[in-house]
mmCIF file of C-alpha atoms in Angstrom:
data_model
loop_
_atom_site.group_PDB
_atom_site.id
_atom_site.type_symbol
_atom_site.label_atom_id
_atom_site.label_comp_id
_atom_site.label_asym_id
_atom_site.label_seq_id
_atom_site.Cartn_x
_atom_site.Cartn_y
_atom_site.Cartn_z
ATOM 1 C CA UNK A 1 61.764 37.821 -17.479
ATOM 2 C CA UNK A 2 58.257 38.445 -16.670
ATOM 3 C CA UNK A 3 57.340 37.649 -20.170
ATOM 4 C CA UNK A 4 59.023 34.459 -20.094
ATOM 5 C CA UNK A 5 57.077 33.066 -17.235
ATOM 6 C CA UNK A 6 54.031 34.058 -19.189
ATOM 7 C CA UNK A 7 55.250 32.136 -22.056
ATOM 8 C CA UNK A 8 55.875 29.325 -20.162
ATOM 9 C CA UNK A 9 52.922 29.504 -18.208
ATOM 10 C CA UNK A 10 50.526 29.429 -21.470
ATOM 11 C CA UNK A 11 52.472 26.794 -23.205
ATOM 12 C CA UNK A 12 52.172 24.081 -20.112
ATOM 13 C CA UNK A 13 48.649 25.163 -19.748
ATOM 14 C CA UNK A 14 48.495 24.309 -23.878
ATOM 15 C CA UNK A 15 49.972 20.743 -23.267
ATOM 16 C CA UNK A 16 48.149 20.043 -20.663
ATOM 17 C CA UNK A 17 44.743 20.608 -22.944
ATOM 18 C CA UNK A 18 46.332 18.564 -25.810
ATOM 19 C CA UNK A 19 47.628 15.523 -23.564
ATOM 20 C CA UNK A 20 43.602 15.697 -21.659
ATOM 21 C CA UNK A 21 40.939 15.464 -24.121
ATOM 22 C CA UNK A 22 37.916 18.027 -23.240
ATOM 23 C CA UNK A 23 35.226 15.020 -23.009
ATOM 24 C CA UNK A 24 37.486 13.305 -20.276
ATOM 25 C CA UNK A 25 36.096 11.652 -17.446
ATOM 26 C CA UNK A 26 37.903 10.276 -14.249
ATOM 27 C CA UNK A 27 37.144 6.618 -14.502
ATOM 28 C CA UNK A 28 34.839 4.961 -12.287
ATOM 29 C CA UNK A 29 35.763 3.345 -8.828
ATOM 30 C CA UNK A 30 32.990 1.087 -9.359
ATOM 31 C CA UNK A 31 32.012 1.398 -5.566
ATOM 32 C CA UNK A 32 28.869 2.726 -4.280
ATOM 33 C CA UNK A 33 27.307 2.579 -0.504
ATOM 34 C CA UNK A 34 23.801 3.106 1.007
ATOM 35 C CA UNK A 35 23.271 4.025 4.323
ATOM 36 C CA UNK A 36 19.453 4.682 5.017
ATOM 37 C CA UNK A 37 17.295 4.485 8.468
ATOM 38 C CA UNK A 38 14.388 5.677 10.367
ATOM 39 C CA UNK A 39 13.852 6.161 14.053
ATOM 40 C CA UNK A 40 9.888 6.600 15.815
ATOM 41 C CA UNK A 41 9.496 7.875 19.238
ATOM 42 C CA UNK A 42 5.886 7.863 21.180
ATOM 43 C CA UNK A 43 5.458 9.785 24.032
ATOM 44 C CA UNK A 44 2.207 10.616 26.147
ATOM 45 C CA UNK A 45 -0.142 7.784 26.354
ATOM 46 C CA UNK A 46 1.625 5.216 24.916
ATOM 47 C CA UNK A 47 5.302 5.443 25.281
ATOM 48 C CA UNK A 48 7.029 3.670 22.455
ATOM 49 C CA UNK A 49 10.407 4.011 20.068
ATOM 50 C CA UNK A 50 12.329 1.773 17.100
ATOM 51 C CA UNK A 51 14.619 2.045 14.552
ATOM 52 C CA UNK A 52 15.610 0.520 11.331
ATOM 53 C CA UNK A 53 19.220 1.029 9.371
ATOM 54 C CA UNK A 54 20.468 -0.602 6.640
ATOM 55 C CA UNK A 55 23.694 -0.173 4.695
ATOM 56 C CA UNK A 56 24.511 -1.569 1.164
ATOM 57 C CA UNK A 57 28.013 -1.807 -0.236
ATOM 58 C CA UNK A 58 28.829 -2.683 -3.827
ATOM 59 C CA UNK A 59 31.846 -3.259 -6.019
ATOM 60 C CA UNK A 60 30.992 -3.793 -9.622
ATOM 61 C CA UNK A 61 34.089 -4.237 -12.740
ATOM 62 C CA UNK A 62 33.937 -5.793 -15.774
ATOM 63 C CA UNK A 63 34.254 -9.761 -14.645
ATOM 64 C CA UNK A 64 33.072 -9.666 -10.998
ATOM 65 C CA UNK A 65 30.318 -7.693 -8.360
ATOM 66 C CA UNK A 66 30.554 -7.771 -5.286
ATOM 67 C CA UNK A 67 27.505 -6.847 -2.959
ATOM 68 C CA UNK A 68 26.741 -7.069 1.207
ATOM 69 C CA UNK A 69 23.891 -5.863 3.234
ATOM 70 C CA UNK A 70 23.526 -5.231 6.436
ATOM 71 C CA UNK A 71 19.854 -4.660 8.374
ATOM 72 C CA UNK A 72 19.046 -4.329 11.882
ATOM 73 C CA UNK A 73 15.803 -3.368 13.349
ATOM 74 C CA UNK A 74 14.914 -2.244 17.081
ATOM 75 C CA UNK A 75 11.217 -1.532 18.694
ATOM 76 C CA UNK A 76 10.577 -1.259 22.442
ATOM 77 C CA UNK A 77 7.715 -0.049 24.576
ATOM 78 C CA UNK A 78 7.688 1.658 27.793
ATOM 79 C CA UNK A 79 8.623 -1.914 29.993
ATOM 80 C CA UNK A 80 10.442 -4.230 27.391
ATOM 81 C CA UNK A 81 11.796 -4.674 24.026
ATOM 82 C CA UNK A 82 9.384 -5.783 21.543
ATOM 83 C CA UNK A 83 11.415 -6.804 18.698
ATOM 84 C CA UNK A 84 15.402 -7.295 17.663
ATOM 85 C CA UNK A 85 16.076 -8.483 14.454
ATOM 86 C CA UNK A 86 19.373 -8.344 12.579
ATOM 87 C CA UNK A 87 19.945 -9.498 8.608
ATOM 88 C CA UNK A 88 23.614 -9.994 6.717
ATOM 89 C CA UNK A 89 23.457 -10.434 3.050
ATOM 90 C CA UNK A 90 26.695 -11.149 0.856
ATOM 91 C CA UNK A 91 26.701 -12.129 -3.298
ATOM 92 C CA UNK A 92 29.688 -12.452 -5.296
ATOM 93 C CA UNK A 93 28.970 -12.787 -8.701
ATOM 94 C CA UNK A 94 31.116 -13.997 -11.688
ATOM 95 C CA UNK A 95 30.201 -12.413 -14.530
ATOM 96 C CA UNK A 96 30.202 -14.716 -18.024
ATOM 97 C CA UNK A 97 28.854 -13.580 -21.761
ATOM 98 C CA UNK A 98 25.282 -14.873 -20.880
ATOM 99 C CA UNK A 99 24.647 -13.900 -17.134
ATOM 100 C CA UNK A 100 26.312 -14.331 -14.404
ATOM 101 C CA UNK A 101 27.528 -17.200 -11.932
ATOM 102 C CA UNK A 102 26.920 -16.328 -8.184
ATOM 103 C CA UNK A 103 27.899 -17.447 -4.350
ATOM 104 C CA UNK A 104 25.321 -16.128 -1.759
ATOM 105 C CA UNK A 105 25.673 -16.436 1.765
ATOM 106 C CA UNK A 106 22.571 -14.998 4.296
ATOM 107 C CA UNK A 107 21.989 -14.910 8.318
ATOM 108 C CA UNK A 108 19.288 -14.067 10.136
ATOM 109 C CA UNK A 109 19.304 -13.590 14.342
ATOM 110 C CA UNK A 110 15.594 -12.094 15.283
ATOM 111 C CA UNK A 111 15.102 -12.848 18.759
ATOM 112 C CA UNK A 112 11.072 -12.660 18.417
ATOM 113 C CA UNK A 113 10.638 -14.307 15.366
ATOM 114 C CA UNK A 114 9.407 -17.688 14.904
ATOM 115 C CA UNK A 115 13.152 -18.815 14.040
ATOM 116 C CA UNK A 116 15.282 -16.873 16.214
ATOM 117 C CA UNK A 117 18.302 -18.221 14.186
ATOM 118 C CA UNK A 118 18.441 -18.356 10.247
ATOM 119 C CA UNK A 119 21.528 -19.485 7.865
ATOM 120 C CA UNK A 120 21.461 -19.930 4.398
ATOM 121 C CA UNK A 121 23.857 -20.214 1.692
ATOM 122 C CA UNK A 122 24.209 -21.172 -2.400
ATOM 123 C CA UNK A 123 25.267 -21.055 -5.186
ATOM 124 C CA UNK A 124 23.780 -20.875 -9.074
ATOM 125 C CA UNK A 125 23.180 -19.208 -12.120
ATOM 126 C CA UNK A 126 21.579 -15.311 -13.152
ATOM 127 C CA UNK A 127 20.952 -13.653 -16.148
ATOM 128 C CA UNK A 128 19.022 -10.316 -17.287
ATOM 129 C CA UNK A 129 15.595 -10.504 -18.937
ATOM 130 C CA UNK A 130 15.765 -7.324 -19.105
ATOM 131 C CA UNK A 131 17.955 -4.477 -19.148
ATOM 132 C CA UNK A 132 17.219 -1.333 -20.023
ATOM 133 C CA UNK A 133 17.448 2.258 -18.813
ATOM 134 C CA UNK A 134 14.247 2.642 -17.004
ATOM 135 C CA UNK A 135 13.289 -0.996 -16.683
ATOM 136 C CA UNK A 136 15.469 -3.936 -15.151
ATOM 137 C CA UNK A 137 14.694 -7.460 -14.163
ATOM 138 C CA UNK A 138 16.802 -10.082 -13.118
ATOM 139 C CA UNK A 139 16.233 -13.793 -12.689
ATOM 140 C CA UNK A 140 18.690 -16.339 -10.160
ATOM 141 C CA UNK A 141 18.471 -20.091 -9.847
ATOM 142 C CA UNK A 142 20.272 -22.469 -7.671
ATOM 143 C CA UNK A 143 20.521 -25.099 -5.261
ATOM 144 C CA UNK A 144 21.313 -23.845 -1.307
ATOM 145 C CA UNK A 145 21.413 -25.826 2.395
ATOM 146 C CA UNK A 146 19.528 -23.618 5.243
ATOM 147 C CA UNK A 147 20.005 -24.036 9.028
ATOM 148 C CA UNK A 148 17.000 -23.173 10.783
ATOM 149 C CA UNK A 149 16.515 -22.786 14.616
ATOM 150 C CA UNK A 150 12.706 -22.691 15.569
ATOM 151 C CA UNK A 151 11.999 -20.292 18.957
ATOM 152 C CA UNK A 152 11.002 -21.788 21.972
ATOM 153 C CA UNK A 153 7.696 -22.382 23.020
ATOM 154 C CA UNK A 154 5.897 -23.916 26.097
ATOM 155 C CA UNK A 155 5.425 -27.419 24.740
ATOM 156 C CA UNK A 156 8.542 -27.344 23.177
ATOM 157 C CA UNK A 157 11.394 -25.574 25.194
ATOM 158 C CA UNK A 158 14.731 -26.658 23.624
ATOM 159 C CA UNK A 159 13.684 -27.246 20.140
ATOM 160 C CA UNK A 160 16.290 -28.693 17.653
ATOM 161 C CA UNK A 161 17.332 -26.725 14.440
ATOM 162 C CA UNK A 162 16.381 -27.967 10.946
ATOM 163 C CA UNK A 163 18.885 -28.658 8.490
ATOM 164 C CA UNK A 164 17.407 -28.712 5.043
ATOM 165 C CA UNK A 165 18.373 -28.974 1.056
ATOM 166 C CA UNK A 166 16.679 -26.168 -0.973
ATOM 167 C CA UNK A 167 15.897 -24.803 -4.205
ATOM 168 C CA UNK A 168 16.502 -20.761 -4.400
ATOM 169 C CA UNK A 169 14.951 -18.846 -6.874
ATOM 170 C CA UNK A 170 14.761 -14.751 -7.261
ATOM 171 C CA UNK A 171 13.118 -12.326 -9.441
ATOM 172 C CA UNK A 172 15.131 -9.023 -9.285
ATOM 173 C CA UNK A 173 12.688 -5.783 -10.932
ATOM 174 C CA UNK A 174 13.423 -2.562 -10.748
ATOM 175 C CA UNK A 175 11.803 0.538 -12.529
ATOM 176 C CA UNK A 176 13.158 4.134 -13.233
ATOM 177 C CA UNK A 177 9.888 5.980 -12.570
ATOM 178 C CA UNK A 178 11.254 9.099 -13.525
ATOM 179 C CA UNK A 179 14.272 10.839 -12.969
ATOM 180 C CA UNK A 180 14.007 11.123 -9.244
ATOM 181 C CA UNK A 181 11.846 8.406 -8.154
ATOM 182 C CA UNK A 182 11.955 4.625 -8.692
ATOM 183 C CA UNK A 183 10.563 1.527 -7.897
ATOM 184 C CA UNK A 184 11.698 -2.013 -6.831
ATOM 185 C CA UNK A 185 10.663 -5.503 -6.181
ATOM 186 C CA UNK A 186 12.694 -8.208 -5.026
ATOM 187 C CA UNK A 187 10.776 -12.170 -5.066
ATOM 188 C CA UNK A 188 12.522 -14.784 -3.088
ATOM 189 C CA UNK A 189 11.233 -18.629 -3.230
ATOM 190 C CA UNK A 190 12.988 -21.012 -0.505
ATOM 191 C CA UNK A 191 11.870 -24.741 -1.401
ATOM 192 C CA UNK A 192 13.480 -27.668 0.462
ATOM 193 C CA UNK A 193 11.633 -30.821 1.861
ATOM 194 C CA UNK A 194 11.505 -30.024 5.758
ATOM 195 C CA UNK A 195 10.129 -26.403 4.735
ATOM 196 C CA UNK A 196 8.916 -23.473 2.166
ATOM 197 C CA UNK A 197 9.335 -19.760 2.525
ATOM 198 C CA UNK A 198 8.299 -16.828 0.052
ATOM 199 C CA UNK A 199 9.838 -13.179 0.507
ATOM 200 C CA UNK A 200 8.330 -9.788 -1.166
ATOM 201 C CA UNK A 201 10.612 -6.674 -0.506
ATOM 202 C CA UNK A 202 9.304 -3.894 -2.361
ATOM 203 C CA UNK A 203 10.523 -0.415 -2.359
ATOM 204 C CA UNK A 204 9.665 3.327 -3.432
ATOM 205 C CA UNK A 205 12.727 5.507 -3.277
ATOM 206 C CA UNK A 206 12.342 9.436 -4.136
ATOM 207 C CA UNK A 207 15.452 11.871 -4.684
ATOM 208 C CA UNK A 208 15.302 14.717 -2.422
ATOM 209 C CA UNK A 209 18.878 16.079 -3.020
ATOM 210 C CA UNK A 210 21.629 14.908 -5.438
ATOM 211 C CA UNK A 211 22.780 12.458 -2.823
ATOM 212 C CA UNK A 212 19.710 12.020 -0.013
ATOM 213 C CA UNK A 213 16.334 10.567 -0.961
ATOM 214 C CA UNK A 214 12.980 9.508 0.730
ATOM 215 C CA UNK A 215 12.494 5.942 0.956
ATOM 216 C CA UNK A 216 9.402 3.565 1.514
ATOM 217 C CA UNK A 217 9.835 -0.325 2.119
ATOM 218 C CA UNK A 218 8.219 -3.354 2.715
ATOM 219 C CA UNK A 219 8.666 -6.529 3.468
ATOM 220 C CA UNK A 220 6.225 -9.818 3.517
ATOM 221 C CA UNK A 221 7.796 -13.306 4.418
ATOM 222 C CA UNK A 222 5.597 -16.673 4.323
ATOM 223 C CA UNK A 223 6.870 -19.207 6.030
ATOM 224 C CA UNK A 224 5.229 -22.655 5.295
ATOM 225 C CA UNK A 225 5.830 -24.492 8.561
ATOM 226 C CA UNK A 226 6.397 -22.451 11.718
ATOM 227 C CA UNK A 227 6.443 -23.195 15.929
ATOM 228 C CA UNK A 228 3.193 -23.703 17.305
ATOM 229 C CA UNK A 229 1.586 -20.022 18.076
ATOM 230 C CA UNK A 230 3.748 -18.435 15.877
ATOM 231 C CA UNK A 231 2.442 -16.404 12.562
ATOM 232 C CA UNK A 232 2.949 -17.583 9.393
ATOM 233 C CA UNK A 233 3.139 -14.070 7.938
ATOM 234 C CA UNK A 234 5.991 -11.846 8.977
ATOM 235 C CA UNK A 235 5.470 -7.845 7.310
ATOM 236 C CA UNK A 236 7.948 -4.896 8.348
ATOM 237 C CA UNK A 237 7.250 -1.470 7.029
ATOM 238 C CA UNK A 238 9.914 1.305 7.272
ATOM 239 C CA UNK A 239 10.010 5.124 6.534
ATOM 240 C CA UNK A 240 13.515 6.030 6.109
ATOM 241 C CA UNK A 241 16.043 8.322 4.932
ATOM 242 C CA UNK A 242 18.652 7.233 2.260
ATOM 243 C CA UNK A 243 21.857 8.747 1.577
ATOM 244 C CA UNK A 244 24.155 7.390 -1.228
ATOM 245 C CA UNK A 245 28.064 7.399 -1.639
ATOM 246 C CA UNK A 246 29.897 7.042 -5.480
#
């Protein structure tokens, strides 16, 4: 008896092999997440604390990819809060032989900014200049309509938001440093006839652990026309840890 169980045993363990090829691979999913942030405190003479998060969730097949952001970004000081900002981000793209066909929808609600509220949508056309292991870059095109809400100032305490047709362009680059590091840089051009806004988000990312890596961002926005006493340059710089989910 004892030898037939053995038998049986080796000869579903042999079937098993034959069916399953050695080289296989569980497909897939296709899904991958980001979840990174940073946190400062200041104690002693100046008392002080923020924090920045951001999460990234993607679903990529063979005819569609599907990508959302989420940012948010908190400073105070020992009295008051000094800055609140939050950012969604959503793409769908629909992939064709050539590139890629896209919908993008964006919000922006920053309480100390120089538009406290920020909506922006379109639509067009991307495609890959390059694509290669180690070096990427990606170019979009397409027409958009932006809601803008200015902040309130002294002279102007109930301003009225700006509704404007514009031009989006983007310049996607990303380079494979080495094995554990990389680099990116992200160009965003807003044109429309009531305003004009450029965006530079760069980042450095550095693998610490299979999963977890050290990241380094910035991010520069130019805003053409802005409230009176408000900047025209925005920059945010963040130290943050990154974990990734596959």
């Amino acid at each position: 008896m004892l030898r037939l169980l053995s038998a049986t045993s080796l000869l579903t363990a042999f079937s098993a092999n034959a069916l399953i090829p050695p080289e296989y691979q569980e497909p897939a999913s296709g899904f991958t997440a980001e979840v990174e942030a940073g946190l400062q405190l200041n104690t002693g003479n100046t008392e002080s604390s923020s924090f920045n998060g951001r999460t990234k969730l993607v679903y990529d097949t063979k005819k569609a990819k599907q990508e959302a952001v989420v940012k948010a970004y908190f400073a105070s000081d020992a009295e008051k809060t000094t800055a609140e900002k939050y950012d969604t981000q959503f793409q769908s793209n629909y992939k064709v032989e050539s590139g890629y066909y896209f919908a993008r929808g964006e919000g922006t609600w920053d309480e100390f900014g120089s538009y406290t509220r920020l909506y922006t949508g379109s639509v067009g056309y991307g495609f890959d200049v390059i694509n290669r292991y180690a070096t990427k870059l990606k170019l979009e095109f397409g027409p958009g309509y932006q809601y803008s809400l200015p902040q309130a100032t002294d002279t102007d305490p109930a301003p009225e938001a700006t509704k404007d047709i514009i031009l989006r362009s983007a310049a996607k680059f990303e380079q494979r440093i080495h094995e554990y590091s990389s680099f990116t840089a992200d160009l965003v051009s807003e044109n429309g006839r009531e305003n004009n806004a450029i965006t530079l988000e760069l980042g450095y990312k550095n693998i610490l652990f299979q999963d977890l890596a050290f990241k380094v961002g910035m991010n520069l926005k130019y805003t053409d026309v802005v409230p009176e006493g408000s900047k025209q340059t925005d920059t945010m710089t963040t130290f943050n840890l990154l974990y990734t989910f596959q």
